[in-house]
mmCIF file with all atom_site columns, C-alpha atoms in Angstrom:
data_model
loop_
_atom_site.group_PDB
_atom_site.id
_atom_site.type_symbol
_atom_site.label_atom_id
_atom_site.label_alt_id
_atom_site.label_comp_id
_atom_site.label_asym_id
_atom_site.label_entity_id
_atom_site.label_seq_id
_atom_site.pdbx_PDB_ins_code
_atom_site.Cartn_x
_atom_site.Cartn_y
_atom_site.Cartn_z
_atom_site.occupancy
_atom_site.B_iso_or_equiv
_atom_site.pdbx_formal_charge
_atom_site.auth_seq_id
_atom_site.auth_comp_id
_atom_site.auth_asym_id
_atom_site.auth_atom_id
_atom_site.pdbx_PDB_model_num
ATOM 1   C CA . VAL V 1 1   ? -228.962 210.171 70.041  1.00 81.00 ? 1216 VAL V CA 1
ATOM 2   C CA . GLU V 1 2   ? -232.184 208.605 68.768  1.00 79.00 ? 1217 GLU V CA 1
ATOM 3   C CA . ARG V 1 3   ? -234.652 207.204 71.327  1.00 81.00 ? 1218 ARG V CA 1
ATOM 4   C CA . GLU V 1 4   ? -238.310 206.312 70.948  1.00 73.00 ? 1219 GLU V CA 1
ATOM 5   C CA . GLU V 1 5   ? -239.640 208.523 73.771  1.00 74.00 ? 1220 GLU V CA 1
ATOM 6   C CA . ILE V 1 6   ? -237.534 211.608 72.965  1.00 76.00 ? 1221 ILE V CA 1
ATOM 7   C CA . GLY V 1 7   ? -236.992 211.282 69.232  1.00 78.00 ? 1222 GLY V CA 1
ATOM 8   C CA . LYS V 1 8   ? -233.659 212.502 67.902  1.00 82.00 ? 1223 LYS V CA 1
ATOM 9   C CA . GLN V 1 9   ? -231.732 214.821 70.243  1.00 82.00 ? 1224 GLN V CA 1
ATOM 10  C CA . GLU V 1 10  ? -228.209 215.821 71.137  1.00 84.00 ? 1225 GLU V CA 1
ATOM 11  C CA . LEU V 1 11  ? -227.515 214.437 74.636  1.00 83.00 ? 1226 LEU V CA 1
ATOM 12  C CA . PRO V 1 12  ? -224.597 214.455 77.093  1.00 86.00 ? 1227 PRO V CA 1
ATOM 13  C CA . VAL V 1 13  ? -222.628 211.204 77.208  1.00 84.00 ? 1228 VAL V CA 1
ATOM 14  C CA . SER V 1 14  ? -223.838 210.620 80.787  1.00 83.00 ? 1229 SER V CA 1
ATOM 15  C CA . ASP V 1 15  ? -227.469 210.437 79.545  1.00 86.00 ? 1230 ASP V CA 1
ATOM 16  C CA . ILE V 1 16  ? -226.871 207.650 77.033  1.00 87.00 ? 1231 ILE V CA 1
ATOM 17  C CA . VAL V 1 17  ? -228.438 204.304 77.973  1.00 88.00 ? 1232 VAL V CA 1
ATOM 18  C CA . PRO V 1 18  ? -228.091 200.826 76.429  1.00 89.00 ? 1233 PRO V CA 1
ATOM 19  C CA . GLY V 1 19  ? -230.327 200.531 73.388  1.00 88.00 ? 1234 GLY V CA 1
ATOM 20  C CA . ASP V 1 20  ? -229.956 204.153 72.269  1.00 88.00 ? 1235 ASP V CA 1
ATOM 21  C CA . ILE V 1 21  ? -229.288 204.696 68.563  1.00 89.00 ? 1236 ILE V CA 1
ATOM 22  C CA . ILE V 1 22  ? -226.271 206.993 68.182  1.00 89.00 ? 1237 ILE V CA 1
ATOM 23  C CA . HIS V 1 23  ? -225.405 209.014 65.083  1.00 88.00 ? 1238 HIS V CA 1
ATOM 24  C CA . LEU V 1 24  ? -221.775 210.118 64.790  1.00 87.00 ? 1239 LEU V CA 1
ATOM 25  C CA . ALA V 1 25  ? -220.009 212.242 62.206  1.00 85.00 ? 1240 ALA V CA 1
ATOM 26  C CA . ALA V 1 26  ? -216.431 211.812 61.033  1.00 85.00 ? 1241 ALA V CA 1
ATOM 27  C CA . GLY V 1 27  ? -214.005 212.845 63.759  1.00 86.00 ? 1242 GLY V CA 1
ATOM 28  C CA . ASP V 1 28  ? -216.429 212.145 66.618  1.00 88.00 ? 1243 ASP V CA 1
ATOM 29  C CA . MET V 1 29  ? -215.313 210.087 69.596  1.00 88.00 ? 1244 MET V CA 1
ATOM 30  C CA . ILE V 1 30  ? -217.508 207.057 70.242  1.00 88.00 ? 1245 ILE V CA 1
ATOM 31  C CA . PRO V 1 31  ? -219.130 207.650 73.663  1.00 90.00 ? 1246 PRO V CA 1
ATOM 32  C CA . ALA V 1 32  ? -219.952 204.040 74.611  1.00 90.00 ? 1247 ALA V CA 1
ATOM 33  C CA . ASP V 1 33  ? -219.417 200.443 73.543  1.00 91.00 ? 1248 ASP V CA 1
ATOM 34  C CA . VAL V 1 34  ? -221.619 200.121 70.454  1.00 91.00 ? 1249 VAL V CA 1
ATOM 35  C CA . ARG V 1 35  ? -222.715 197.765 67.698  1.00 91.00 ? 1250 ARG V CA 1
ATOM 36  C CA . ILE V 1 36  ? -222.622 199.221 64.181  1.00 90.00 ? 1251 ILE V CA 1
ATOM 37  C CA . LEU V 1 37  ? -226.032 199.329 62.475  1.00 87.00 ? 1252 LEU V CA 1
ATOM 38  C CA . SER V 1 38  ? -225.071 200.915 59.164  1.00 77.00 ? 1253 SER V CA 1
ATOM 39  C CA . SER V 1 39  ? -221.945 202.369 57.683  1.00 65.00 ? 1254 SER V CA 1
ATOM 40  C CA . LYS V 1 40  ? -219.998 202.725 54.480  1.00 71.00 ? 1255 LYS V CA 1
ATOM 41  C CA . ASP V 1 41  ? -216.211 202.764 54.205  1.00 73.00 ? 1256 ASP V CA 1
ATOM 42  C CA . LEU V 1 42  ? -215.956 203.048 57.972  1.00 82.00 ? 1257 LEU V CA 1
ATOM 43  C CA . PHE V 1 43  ? -212.582 203.355 59.675  1.00 85.00 ? 1258 PHE V CA 1
ATOM 44  C CA . ILE V 1 44  ? -212.145 203.494 63.444  1.00 88.00 ? 1259 ILE V CA 1
ATOM 45  C CA . SER V 1 45  ? -209.000 204.684 65.206  1.00 87.00 ? 1260 SER V CA 1
ATOM 46  C CA . GLN V 1 46  ? -208.515 202.311 68.156  1.00 85.00 ? 1261 GLN V CA 1
ATOM 47  C CA . SER V 1 47  ? -205.079 203.560 69.197  1.00 79.00 ? 1262 SER V CA 1
ATOM 48  C CA . ALA V 1 48  ? -206.358 204.808 72.567  1.00 76.00 ? 1263 ALA V CA 1
ATOM 49  C CA . LEU V 1 49  ? -207.325 201.248 73.572  1.00 79.00 ? 1264 LEU V CA 1
ATOM 50  C CA . THR V 1 50  ? -205.224 198.821 71.545  1.00 76.00 ? 1265 THR V CA 1
ATOM 51  C CA . GLY V 1 51  ? -202.145 200.809 70.559  1.00 70.00 ? 1266 GLY V CA 1
ATOM 52  C CA . GLU V 1 52  ? -202.892 199.991 66.898  1.00 73.00 ? 1267 GLU V CA 1
ATOM 53  C CA . SER V 1 53  ? -201.785 203.122 65.068  1.00 73.00 ? 1268 SER V CA 1
ATOM 54  C CA . ILE V 1 54  ? -203.574 202.483 61.757  1.00 79.00 ? 1269 ILE V CA 1
ATOM 55  C CA . PRO V 1 55  ? -207.399 202.924 61.694  1.00 84.00 ? 1270 PRO V CA 1
ATOM 56  C CA . VAL V 1 56  ? -209.297 199.622 61.500  1.00 84.00 ? 1271 VAL V CA 1
ATOM 57  C CA . ASP V 1 57  ? -211.931 198.869 58.860  1.00 84.00 ? 1272 ASP V CA 1
ATOM 58  C CA . LYS V 1 58  ? -215.294 198.044 60.493  1.00 85.00 ? 1273 LYS V CA 1
ATOM 59  C CA . GLU V 1 59  ? -218.420 196.467 58.984  1.00 82.00 ? 1274 GLU V CA 1
ATOM 60  C CA . GLU V 1 60  ? -222.087 196.301 59.911  1.00 84.00 ? 1275 GLU V CA 1
ATOM 61  C CA . ASN V 1 61  ? -222.749 194.418 63.215  1.00 85.00 ? 1276 ASN V CA 1
ATOM 62  C CA . SER V 1 62  ? -219.119 194.904 64.295  1.00 86.00 ? 1277 SER V CA 1
ATOM 63  C CA . MET V 1 63  ? -218.501 195.904 67.912  1.00 88.00 ? 1278 MET V CA 1
ATOM 64  C CA . VAL V 1 64  ? -216.736 199.201 68.528  1.00 89.00 ? 1279 VAL V CA 1
ATOM 65  C CA . TYR V 1 65  ? -215.545 200.402 71.929  1.00 89.00 ? 1280 TYR V CA 1
ATOM 66  C CA . GLY V 1 66  ? -215.876 203.724 73.695  1.00 89.00 ? 1281 GLY V CA 1
ATOM 67  C CA . ALA V 1 67  ? -213.025 206.286 73.456  1.00 86.00 ? 1282 ALA V CA 1
ATOM 68  C CA . THR V 1 68  ? -212.198 205.170 69.900  1.00 89.00 ? 1283 THR V CA 1
ATOM 69  C CA . ILE V 1 69  ? -212.676 207.689 67.070  1.00 89.00 ? 1284 ILE V CA 1
ATOM 70  C CA . ASN V 1 70  ? -214.828 207.534 63.938  1.00 89.00 ? 1285 ASN V CA 1
ATOM 71  C CA . GLN V 1 71  ? -212.499 208.671 61.182  1.00 85.00 ? 1286 GLN V CA 1
ATOM 72  C CA . SER V 1 72  ? -214.693 208.510 58.109  1.00 80.00 ? 1287 SER V CA 1
ATOM 73  C CA . GLY V 1 73  ? -218.321 209.063 57.162  1.00 77.00 ? 1288 GLY V CA 1
ATOM 74  C CA . LEU V 1 74  ? -221.573 209.046 59.106  1.00 82.00 ? 1289 LEU V CA 1
ATOM 75  C CA . LEU V 1 75  ? -221.831 206.219 61.621  1.00 84.00 ? 1290 LEU V CA 1
ATOM 76  C CA . LYS V 1 76  ? -225.116 204.840 62.948  1.00 87.00 ? 1291 LYS V CA 1
ATOM 77  C CA . CYS V 1 77  ? -224.715 202.513 65.901  1.00 89.00 ? 1292 CYS V CA 1
ATOM 78  C CA . LYS V 1 78  ? -226.545 201.089 68.928  1.00 90.00 ? 1293 LYS V CA 1
ATOM 79  C CA . ALA V 1 79  ? -225.229 201.495 72.470  1.00 90.00 ? 1294 ALA V CA 1
ATOM 80  C CA . THR V 1 80  ? -224.634 198.143 74.196  1.00 90.00 ? 1295 THR V CA 1
ATOM 81  C CA . LYS V 1 81  ? -222.571 199.161 77.245  1.00 90.00 ? 1296 LYS V CA 1
ATOM 82  C CA . VAL V 1 82  ? -222.364 202.573 78.884  1.00 89.00 ? 1297 VAL V CA 1
ATOM 83  C CA . GLY V 1 83  ? -220.674 204.188 81.874  1.00 85.00 ? 1298 GLY V CA 1
ATOM 84  C CA . GLU V 1 84  ? -218.846 201.774 84.188  1.00 85.00 ? 1299 GLU V CA 1
ATOM 85  C CA . ASP V 1 85  ? -219.701 198.780 81.983  1.00 85.00 ? 1300 ASP V CA 1
ATOM 86  C CA . THR V 1 86  ? -217.636 199.975 79.014  1.00 88.00 ? 1301 THR V CA 1
ATOM 87  C CA . THR V 1 87  ? -214.299 198.417 78.140  1.00 85.00 ? 1302 THR V CA 1
ATOM 88  C CA . LEU V 1 88  ? -212.484 201.677 78.900  1.00 84.00 ? 1303 LEU V CA 1
ATOM 89  C CA . SER V 1 89  ? -214.033 201.905 82.390  1.00 86.00 ? 1304 SER V CA 1
ATOM 90  C CA . GLN V 1 90  ? -213.037 198.295 83.078  1.00 85.00 ? 1305 GLN V CA 1
ATOM 91  C CA . ILE V 1 91  ? -209.449 199.093 82.077  1.00 81.00 ? 1306 ILE V CA 1
ATOM 92  C CA . ILE V 1 92  ? -209.442 202.097 84.432  1.00 79.00 ? 1307 ILE V CA 1
ATOM 93  C CA . GLN V 1 93  ? -210.811 199.875 87.225  1.00 82.00 ? 1308 GLN V CA 1
ATOM 94  C CA . MET V 1 94  ? -208.120 197.290 86.489  1.00 77.00 ? 1309 MET V CA 1
ATOM 95  C CA . VAL V 1 95  ? -205.371 199.896 86.928  1.00 74.00 ? 1310 VAL V CA 1
ATOM 96  C CA . SER V 1 96  ? -206.998 201.032 90.179  1.00 75.00 ? 1311 SER V CA 1
ATOM 97  C CA . ASP V 1 97  ? -207.228 197.446 91.475  1.00 75.00 ? 1312 ASP V CA 1
ATOM 98  C CA . ALA V 1 98  ? -203.605 196.788 90.545  1.00 71.00 ? 1313 ALA V CA 1
ATOM 99  C CA . ALA V 1 99  ? -202.496 199.689 92.727  1.00 67.00 ? 1314 ALA V CA 1
ATOM 100 C CA . ALA V 1 100 ? -204.408 198.167 95.661  1.00 70.00 ? 1315 ALA V CA 1
ATOM 101 C CA . THR V 1 101 ? -202.945 194.645 95.387  1.00 70.00 ? 1316 THR V CA 1
ATOM 102 C CA . LYS V 1 102 ? -199.834 193.479 97.203  1.00 71.00 ? 1317 LYS V CA 1
ATOM 103 C CA . ALA V 1 103 ? -196.730 192.272 95.428  1.00 70.00 ? 1318 ALA V CA 1
ATOM 104 C CA . PRO V 1 104 ? -194.885 189.214 96.811  1.00 73.00 ? 1319 PRO V CA 1
ATOM 105 C CA . ILE V 1 105 ? -192.001 191.471 97.895  1.00 71.00 ? 1320 ILE V CA 1
ATOM 106 C CA . ALA V 1 106 ? -194.480 193.562 99.932  1.00 71.00 ? 1321 ALA V CA 1
ATOM 107 C CA . LYS V 1 107 ? -195.528 190.461 101.868 1.00 72.00 ? 1322 LYS V CA 1
ATOM 108 C CA . VAL V 1 108 ? -191.867 189.770 102.641 1.00 74.00 ? 1323 VAL V CA 1
ATOM 109 C CA . ALA V 1 109 ? -191.454 193.365 103.867 1.00 71.00 ? 1324 ALA V CA 1
ATOM 110 C CA . ASP V 1 110 ? -194.529 192.958 106.090 1.00 71.00 ? 1325 ASP V CA 1
ATOM 111 C CA . LYS V 1 111 ? -193.094 189.780 107.632 1.00 76.00 ? 1326 LYS V CA 1
ATOM 112 C CA . ILE V 1 112 ? -189.774 191.483 108.316 1.00 76.00 ? 1327 ILE V CA 1
ATOM 113 C CA . SER V 1 113 ? -191.577 194.478 109.841 1.00 73.00 ? 1328 SER V CA 1
ATOM 114 C CA . GLY V 1 114 ? -193.583 192.100 112.038 1.00 77.00 ? 1329 GLY V CA 1
ATOM 115 C CA . ILE V 1 115 ? -190.341 190.867 113.616 1.00 81.00 ? 1330 ILE V CA 1
ATOM 116 C CA . PHE V 1 116 ? -188.369 194.086 113.365 1.00 79.00 ? 1331 PHE V CA 1
ATOM 117 C CA . VAL V 1 117 ? -190.861 196.401 115.122 1.00 79.00 ? 1332 VAL V CA 1
ATOM 118 C CA . PRO V 1 118 ? -191.143 194.360 118.374 1.00 84.00 ? 1333 PRO V CA 1
ATOM 119 C CA . ALA V 1 119 ? -187.354 193.930 118.378 1.00 85.00 ? 1334 ALA V CA 1
ATOM 120 C CA . VAL V 1 120 ? -186.780 197.709 118.093 1.00 85.00 ? 1335 VAL V CA 1
ATOM 121 C CA . ILE V 1 121 ? -189.312 198.430 120.869 1.00 87.00 ? 1336 ILE V CA 1
ATOM 122 C CA . LEU V 1 122 ? -187.563 195.868 123.093 1.00 90.00 ? 1337 LEU V CA 1
ATOM 123 C CA . ILE V 1 123 ? -184.142 197.418 122.404 1.00 90.00 ? 1338 ILE V CA 1
ATOM 124 C CA . ALA V 1 124 ? -185.534 200.895 123.201 1.00 89.00 ? 1339 ALA V CA 1
ATOM 125 C CA . ILE V 1 125 ? -186.896 199.641 126.551 1.00 91.00 ? 1340 ILE V CA 1
ATOM 126 C CA . VAL V 1 126 ? -183.580 197.930 127.371 1.00 92.00 ? 1341 VAL V CA 1
ATOM 127 C CA . THR V 1 127 ? -181.768 201.185 126.523 1.00 92.00 ? 1342 THR V CA 1
ATOM 128 C CA . MET V 1 128 ? -183.974 203.177 128.886 1.00 91.00 ? 1343 MET V CA 1
ATOM 129 C CA . ILE V 1 129 ? -183.551 200.636 131.688 1.00 92.00 ? 1344 ILE V CA 1
ATOM 130 C CA . GLY V 1 130 ? -179.800 200.545 131.106 1.00 91.00 ? 1345 GLY V CA 1
ATOM 131 C CA . TRP V 1 131 ? -179.425 204.339 131.497 1.00 90.00 ? 1346 TRP V CA 1
ATOM 132 C CA . LEU V 1 132 ? -181.641 204.296 134.616 1.00 90.00 ? 1347 LEU V CA 1
ATOM 133 C CA . ILE V 1 133 ? -179.458 201.565 136.140 1.00 90.00 ? 1348 ILE V CA 1
ATOM 134 C CA . LEU V 1 134 ? -176.401 203.723 135.412 1.00 89.00 ? 1349 LEU V CA 1
ATOM 135 C CA . GLY V 1 135 ? -178.017 206.478 137.507 1.00 86.00 ? 1350 GLY V CA 1
ATOM 136 C CA . LYS V 1 136 ? -179.280 208.842 134.804 1.00 87.00 ? 1351 LYS V CA 1
ATOM 137 C CA . GLU V 1 137 ? -182.501 210.799 135.199 1.00 89.00 ? 1352 GLU V CA 1
ATOM 138 C CA . ILE V 1 138 ? -185.775 209.511 133.726 1.00 88.00 ? 1353 ILE V CA 1
ATOM 139 C CA . GLY V 1 139 ? -185.829 212.335 131.134 1.00 89.00 ? 1354 GLY V CA 1
ATOM 140 C CA . PHE V 1 140 ? -182.318 211.452 129.915 1.00 90.00 ? 1355 PHE V CA 1
ATOM 141 C CA . ALA V 1 141 ? -183.137 207.713 129.727 1.00 90.00 ? 1356 ALA V CA 1
ATOM 142 C CA . LEU V 1 142 ? -186.464 208.401 127.974 1.00 90.00 ? 1357 LEU V CA 1
ATOM 143 C CA . ALA V 1 143 ? -184.740 210.606 125.374 1.00 91.00 ? 1358 ALA V CA 1
ATOM 144 C CA . ARG V 1 144 ? -182.251 207.791 124.580 1.00 89.00 ? 1359 ARG V CA 1
ATOM 145 C CA . GLY V 1 145 ? -185.071 205.245 124.289 1.00 89.00 ? 1360 GLY V CA 1
ATOM 146 C CA . ILE V 1 146 ? -187.005 207.505 121.916 1.00 89.00 ? 1361 ILE V CA 1
ATOM 147 C CA . SER V 1 147 ? -183.829 208.063 119.873 1.00 89.00 ? 1362 SER V CA 1
ATOM 148 C CA . VAL V 1 148 ? -183.524 204.306 119.372 1.00 87.00 ? 1363 VAL V CA 1
ATOM 149 C CA . LEU V 1 149 ? -187.151 204.142 118.189 1.00 83.00 ? 1364 LEU V CA 1
ATOM 150 C CA . VAL V 1 150 ? -186.782 207.086 115.792 1.00 82.00 ? 1365 VAL V CA 1
ATOM 151 C CA . ILE V 1 151 ? -183.503 205.930 114.255 1.00 82.00 ? 1366 ILE V CA 1
ATOM 152 C CA . SER V 1 152 ? -184.497 202.261 113.943 1.00 79.00 ? 1367 SER V CA 1
ATOM 153 C CA . CYS V 1 153 ? -188.130 202.842 112.891 1.00 72.00 ? 1368 CYS V CA 1
ATOM 154 C CA . PRO V 1 154 ? -188.879 200.547 109.893 1.00 68.00 ? 1369 PRO V CA 1
ATOM 155 C CA . CYS V 1 155 ? -191.387 202.988 108.363 1.00 68.00 ? 1370 CYS V CA 1
ATOM 156 C CA . ALA V 1 156 ? -189.427 203.154 105.120 1.00 67.00 ? 1371 ALA V CA 1
ATOM 157 C CA . LEU V 1 157 ? -189.420 199.361 104.880 1.00 68.00 ? 1372 LEU V CA 1
ATOM 158 C CA . GLY V 1 158 ? -193.198 199.179 105.230 1.00 69.00 ? 1373 GLY V CA 1
ATOM 159 C CA . LEU V 1 159 ? -194.004 202.182 103.031 1.00 73.00 ? 1374 LEU V CA 1
ATOM 160 C CA . ALA V 1 160 ? -191.467 201.853 100.220 1.00 75.00 ? 1375 ALA V CA 1
ATOM 161 C CA . THR V 1 161 ? -193.064 198.873 98.464  1.00 76.00 ? 1376 THR V CA 1
ATOM 162 C CA . PRO V 1 162 ? -196.688 200.165 98.321  1.00 78.00 ? 1377 PRO V CA 1
ATOM 163 C CA . VAL V 1 163 ? -195.436 203.568 97.158  1.00 80.00 ? 1378 VAL V CA 1
ATOM 164 C CA . ALA V 1 164 ? -193.256 201.940 94.487  1.00 81.00 ? 1379 ALA V CA 1
ATOM 165 C CA . ILE V 1 165 ? -196.249 199.906 93.232  1.00 81.00 ? 1380 ILE V CA 1
ATOM 166 C CA . MET V 1 166 ? -198.452 203.006 93.098  1.00 81.00 ? 1381 MET V CA 1
ATOM 167 C CA . VAL V 1 167 ? -195.830 205.070 91.257  1.00 85.00 ? 1382 VAL V CA 1
ATOM 168 C CA . GLY V 1 168 ? -195.019 202.186 88.885  1.00 84.00 ? 1383 GLY V CA 1
ATOM 169 C CA . ASN V 1 169 ? -198.681 201.711 87.948  1.00 81.00 ? 1384 ASN V CA 1
ATOM 170 C CA . GLY V 1 170 ? -199.154 205.442 87.429  1.00 82.00 ? 1385 GLY V CA 1
ATOM 171 C CA . LYS V 1 171 ? -196.028 205.783 85.310  1.00 85.00 ? 1386 LYS V CA 1
ATOM 172 C CA . GLY V 1 172 ? -197.017 202.753 83.229  1.00 84.00 ? 1387 GLY V CA 1
ATOM 173 C CA . ALA V 1 173 ? -200.562 204.057 82.661  1.00 78.00 ? 1388 ALA V CA 1
ATOM 174 C CA . LYS V 1 174 ? -199.163 207.418 81.540  1.00 81.00 ? 1389 LYS V CA 1
ATOM 175 C CA . ASN V 1 175 ? -197.110 205.590 78.895  1.00 80.00 ? 1390 ASN V CA 1
ATOM 176 C CA . GLY V 1 176 ? -199.955 203.313 77.791  1.00 74.00 ? 1391 GLY V CA 1
ATOM 177 C CA . ILE V 1 177 ? -198.785 200.252 79.738  1.00 80.00 ? 1392 ILE V CA 1
ATOM 178 C CA . LEU V 1 178 ? -201.338 198.631 82.056  1.00 80.00 ? 1393 LEU V CA 1
ATOM 179 C CA . PHE V 1 179 ? -200.568 196.100 84.795  1.00 81.00 ? 1394 PHE V CA 1
ATOM 180 C CA . LYS V 1 180 ? -203.286 193.655 85.837  1.00 78.00 ? 1395 LYS V CA 1
ATOM 181 C CA . ASN V 1 181 ? -201.908 193.372 89.380  1.00 80.00 ? 1396 ASN V CA 1
ATOM 182 C CA . ALA V 1 182 ? -198.845 194.081 91.510  1.00 80.00 ? 1397 ALA V CA 1
ATOM 183 C CA . VAL V 1 183 ? -197.453 190.582 90.876  1.00 82.00 ? 1398 VAL V CA 1
ATOM 184 C CA . ALA V 1 184 ? -197.301 191.330 87.132  1.00 83.00 ? 1399 ALA V CA 1
ATOM 185 C CA . LEU V 1 185 ? -195.559 194.636 87.882  1.00 83.00 ? 1400 LEU V CA 1
ATOM 186 C CA . GLU V 1 186 ? -192.921 192.921 90.018  1.00 82.00 ? 1401 GLU V CA 1
ATOM 187 C CA . GLU V 1 187 ? -192.350 190.153 87.461  1.00 85.00 ? 1402 GLU V CA 1
ATOM 188 C CA . THR V 1 188 ? -191.908 192.765 84.708  1.00 86.00 ? 1403 THR V CA 1
ATOM 189 C CA . GLY V 1 189 ? -188.769 193.950 86.472  1.00 83.00 ? 1404 GLY V CA 1
ATOM 190 C CA . LYS V 1 190 ? -187.183 190.539 85.799  1.00 87.00 ? 1405 LYS V CA 1
ATOM 191 C CA . ILE V 1 191 ? -187.904 190.504 82.044  1.00 89.00 ? 1406 ILE V CA 1
ATOM 192 C CA . ASN V 1 192 ? -184.942 190.163 79.689  1.00 92.00 ? 1407 ASN V CA 1
ATOM 193 C CA . VAL V 1 193 ? -186.790 189.422 76.426  1.00 90.00 ? 1408 VAL V CA 1
ATOM 194 C CA . ILE V 1 194 ? -190.239 190.564 75.285  1.00 84.00 ? 1409 ILE V CA 1
ATOM 195 C CA . ALA V 1 195 ? -192.275 189.390 72.252  1.00 82.00 ? 1410 ALA V CA 1
ATOM 196 C CA . LEU V 1 196 ? -195.100 191.564 70.889  1.00 76.00 ? 1411 LEU V CA 1
ATOM 197 C CA . ASP V 1 197 ? -197.901 190.318 68.650  1.00 72.00 ? 1412 ASP V CA 1
ATOM 198 C CA . LYS V 1 198 ? -198.199 193.457 66.533  1.00 64.00 ? 1413 LYS V CA 1
ATOM 199 C CA . THR V 1 199 ? -195.920 196.259 65.417  1.00 58.00 ? 1414 THR V CA 1
ATOM 200 C CA . GLY V 1 200 ? -198.396 199.036 66.204  1.00 58.00 ? 1415 GLY V CA 1
ATOM 201 C CA . THR V 1 201 ? -197.381 198.959 69.858  1.00 60.00 ? 1416 THR V CA 1
ATOM 202 C CA . ILE V 1 202 ? -193.725 199.790 69.246  1.00 68.00 ? 1417 ILE V CA 1
ATOM 203 C CA . THR V 1 203 ? -193.531 201.729 65.971  1.00 68.00 ? 1418 THR V CA 1
ATOM 204 C CA . ALA V 1 204 ? -194.063 205.423 65.244  1.00 67.00 ? 1419 ALA V CA 1
ATOM 205 C CA . GLY V 1 205 ? -197.437 204.675 63.650  1.00 65.00 ? 1420 GLY V CA 1
ATOM 206 C CA . THR V 1 206 ? -196.516 206.127 60.256  1.00 71.00 ? 1421 THR V CA 1
ATOM 207 C CA . PRO V 1 207 ? -195.851 203.263 57.791  1.00 74.00 ? 1422 PRO V CA 1
ATOM 208 C CA . LYS V 1 208 ? -193.504 204.023 54.907  1.00 79.00 ? 1423 LYS V CA 1
ATOM 209 C CA . VAL V 1 209 ? -191.769 202.176 52.091  1.00 82.00 ? 1424 VAL V CA 1
ATOM 210 C CA . THR V 1 210 ? -188.282 201.108 53.112  1.00 86.00 ? 1425 THR V CA 1
ATOM 211 C CA . ASP V 1 211 ? -187.274 198.789 50.237  1.00 89.00 ? 1426 ASP V CA 1
ATOM 212 C CA . ILE V 1 212 ? -188.484 198.001 46.725  1.00 89.00 ? 1427 ILE V CA 1
ATOM 213 C CA . TYR V 1 213 ? -187.997 194.536 45.218  1.00 90.00 ? 1428 TYR V CA 1
ATOM 214 C CA . PRO V 1 214 ? -189.385 194.437 41.639  1.00 90.00 ? 1429 PRO V CA 1
ATOM 215 C CA . MET V 1 215 ? -189.686 191.210 39.631  1.00 90.00 ? 1430 MET V CA 1
ATOM 216 C CA . GLU V 1 216 ? -187.161 190.546 36.928  1.00 89.00 ? 1431 GLU V CA 1
ATOM 217 C CA . GLY V 1 217 ? -187.782 192.761 33.901  1.00 89.00 ? 1432 GLY V CA 1
ATOM 218 C CA . ILE V 1 218 ? -189.622 195.477 35.877  1.00 91.00 ? 1433 ILE V CA 1
ATOM 219 C CA . THR V 1 219 ? -187.989 198.693 37.076  1.00 91.00 ? 1434 THR V CA 1
ATOM 220 C CA . ASP V 1 220 ? -188.569 200.333 40.444  1.00 90.00 ? 1435 ASP V CA 1
ATOM 221 C CA . ASN V 1 221 ? -190.571 203.151 38.828  1.00 91.00 ? 1436 ASN V CA 1
ATOM 222 C CA . GLU V 1 222 ? -192.801 200.717 36.902  1.00 91.00 ? 1437 GLU V CA 1
ATOM 223 C CA . LEU V 1 223 ? -193.562 198.804 40.099  1.00 91.00 ? 1438 LEU V CA 1
ATOM 224 C CA . LEU V 1 224 ? -194.380 202.033 41.955  1.00 89.00 ? 1439 LEU V CA 1
ATOM 225 C CA . GLN V 1 225 ? -196.732 203.106 39.128  1.00 91.00 ? 1440 GLN V CA 1
ATOM 226 C CA . MET V 1 226 ? -198.539 199.754 39.352  1.00 89.00 ? 1441 MET V CA 1
ATOM 227 C CA . ALA V 1 227 ? -198.841 200.039 43.110  1.00 86.00 ? 1442 ALA V CA 1
ATOM 228 C CA . TYR V 1 228 ? -200.125 203.602 42.788  1.00 87.00 ? 1443 TYR V CA 1
#
């Protein structure tokens, strides 16, 4: 890192501030969101953020995001966003917020629980009173009332949906799929057809020649030699 008051030093990522000039060698991970100051034949691997498997060519004044990797040559850049302001941190926060939001089905479960819980308590009380009227001891009647509460308790109804949302978000994040909120997660379960805007998200990330179609009068080998 190059800074006026300290000169040129190697610093931890946590010490980088906006405005710092950062020098990175090939293979280094970019520690913050930066603007490129000078480079030559620069390629950045953005697969960690965009899913694009092939490194992207970047020019001077281009923006490059933290957690991407410099794959060629010496890179000189200027930090614009660091820490929680970086694109990566915002994505992490988005996943965290999604886990905290309620899906429409969760609201339905809450409404059902709001009716179900008082009903179960009422049935438990009626059960206790019923056994007391039949001449049973208070301990016997109380045990039957508690049994009704335990068996009919709607805990699973209230807990299942938030747990499912949390697990779904975590599983998606592990596989590189991020949900903006719980509504999006629930709607995803109803999808029958999906259209993607680039192949890098669904392919192996290793392009190869599958077919050769030479012009008339040119052989496959001649075309390959030209391409080479």
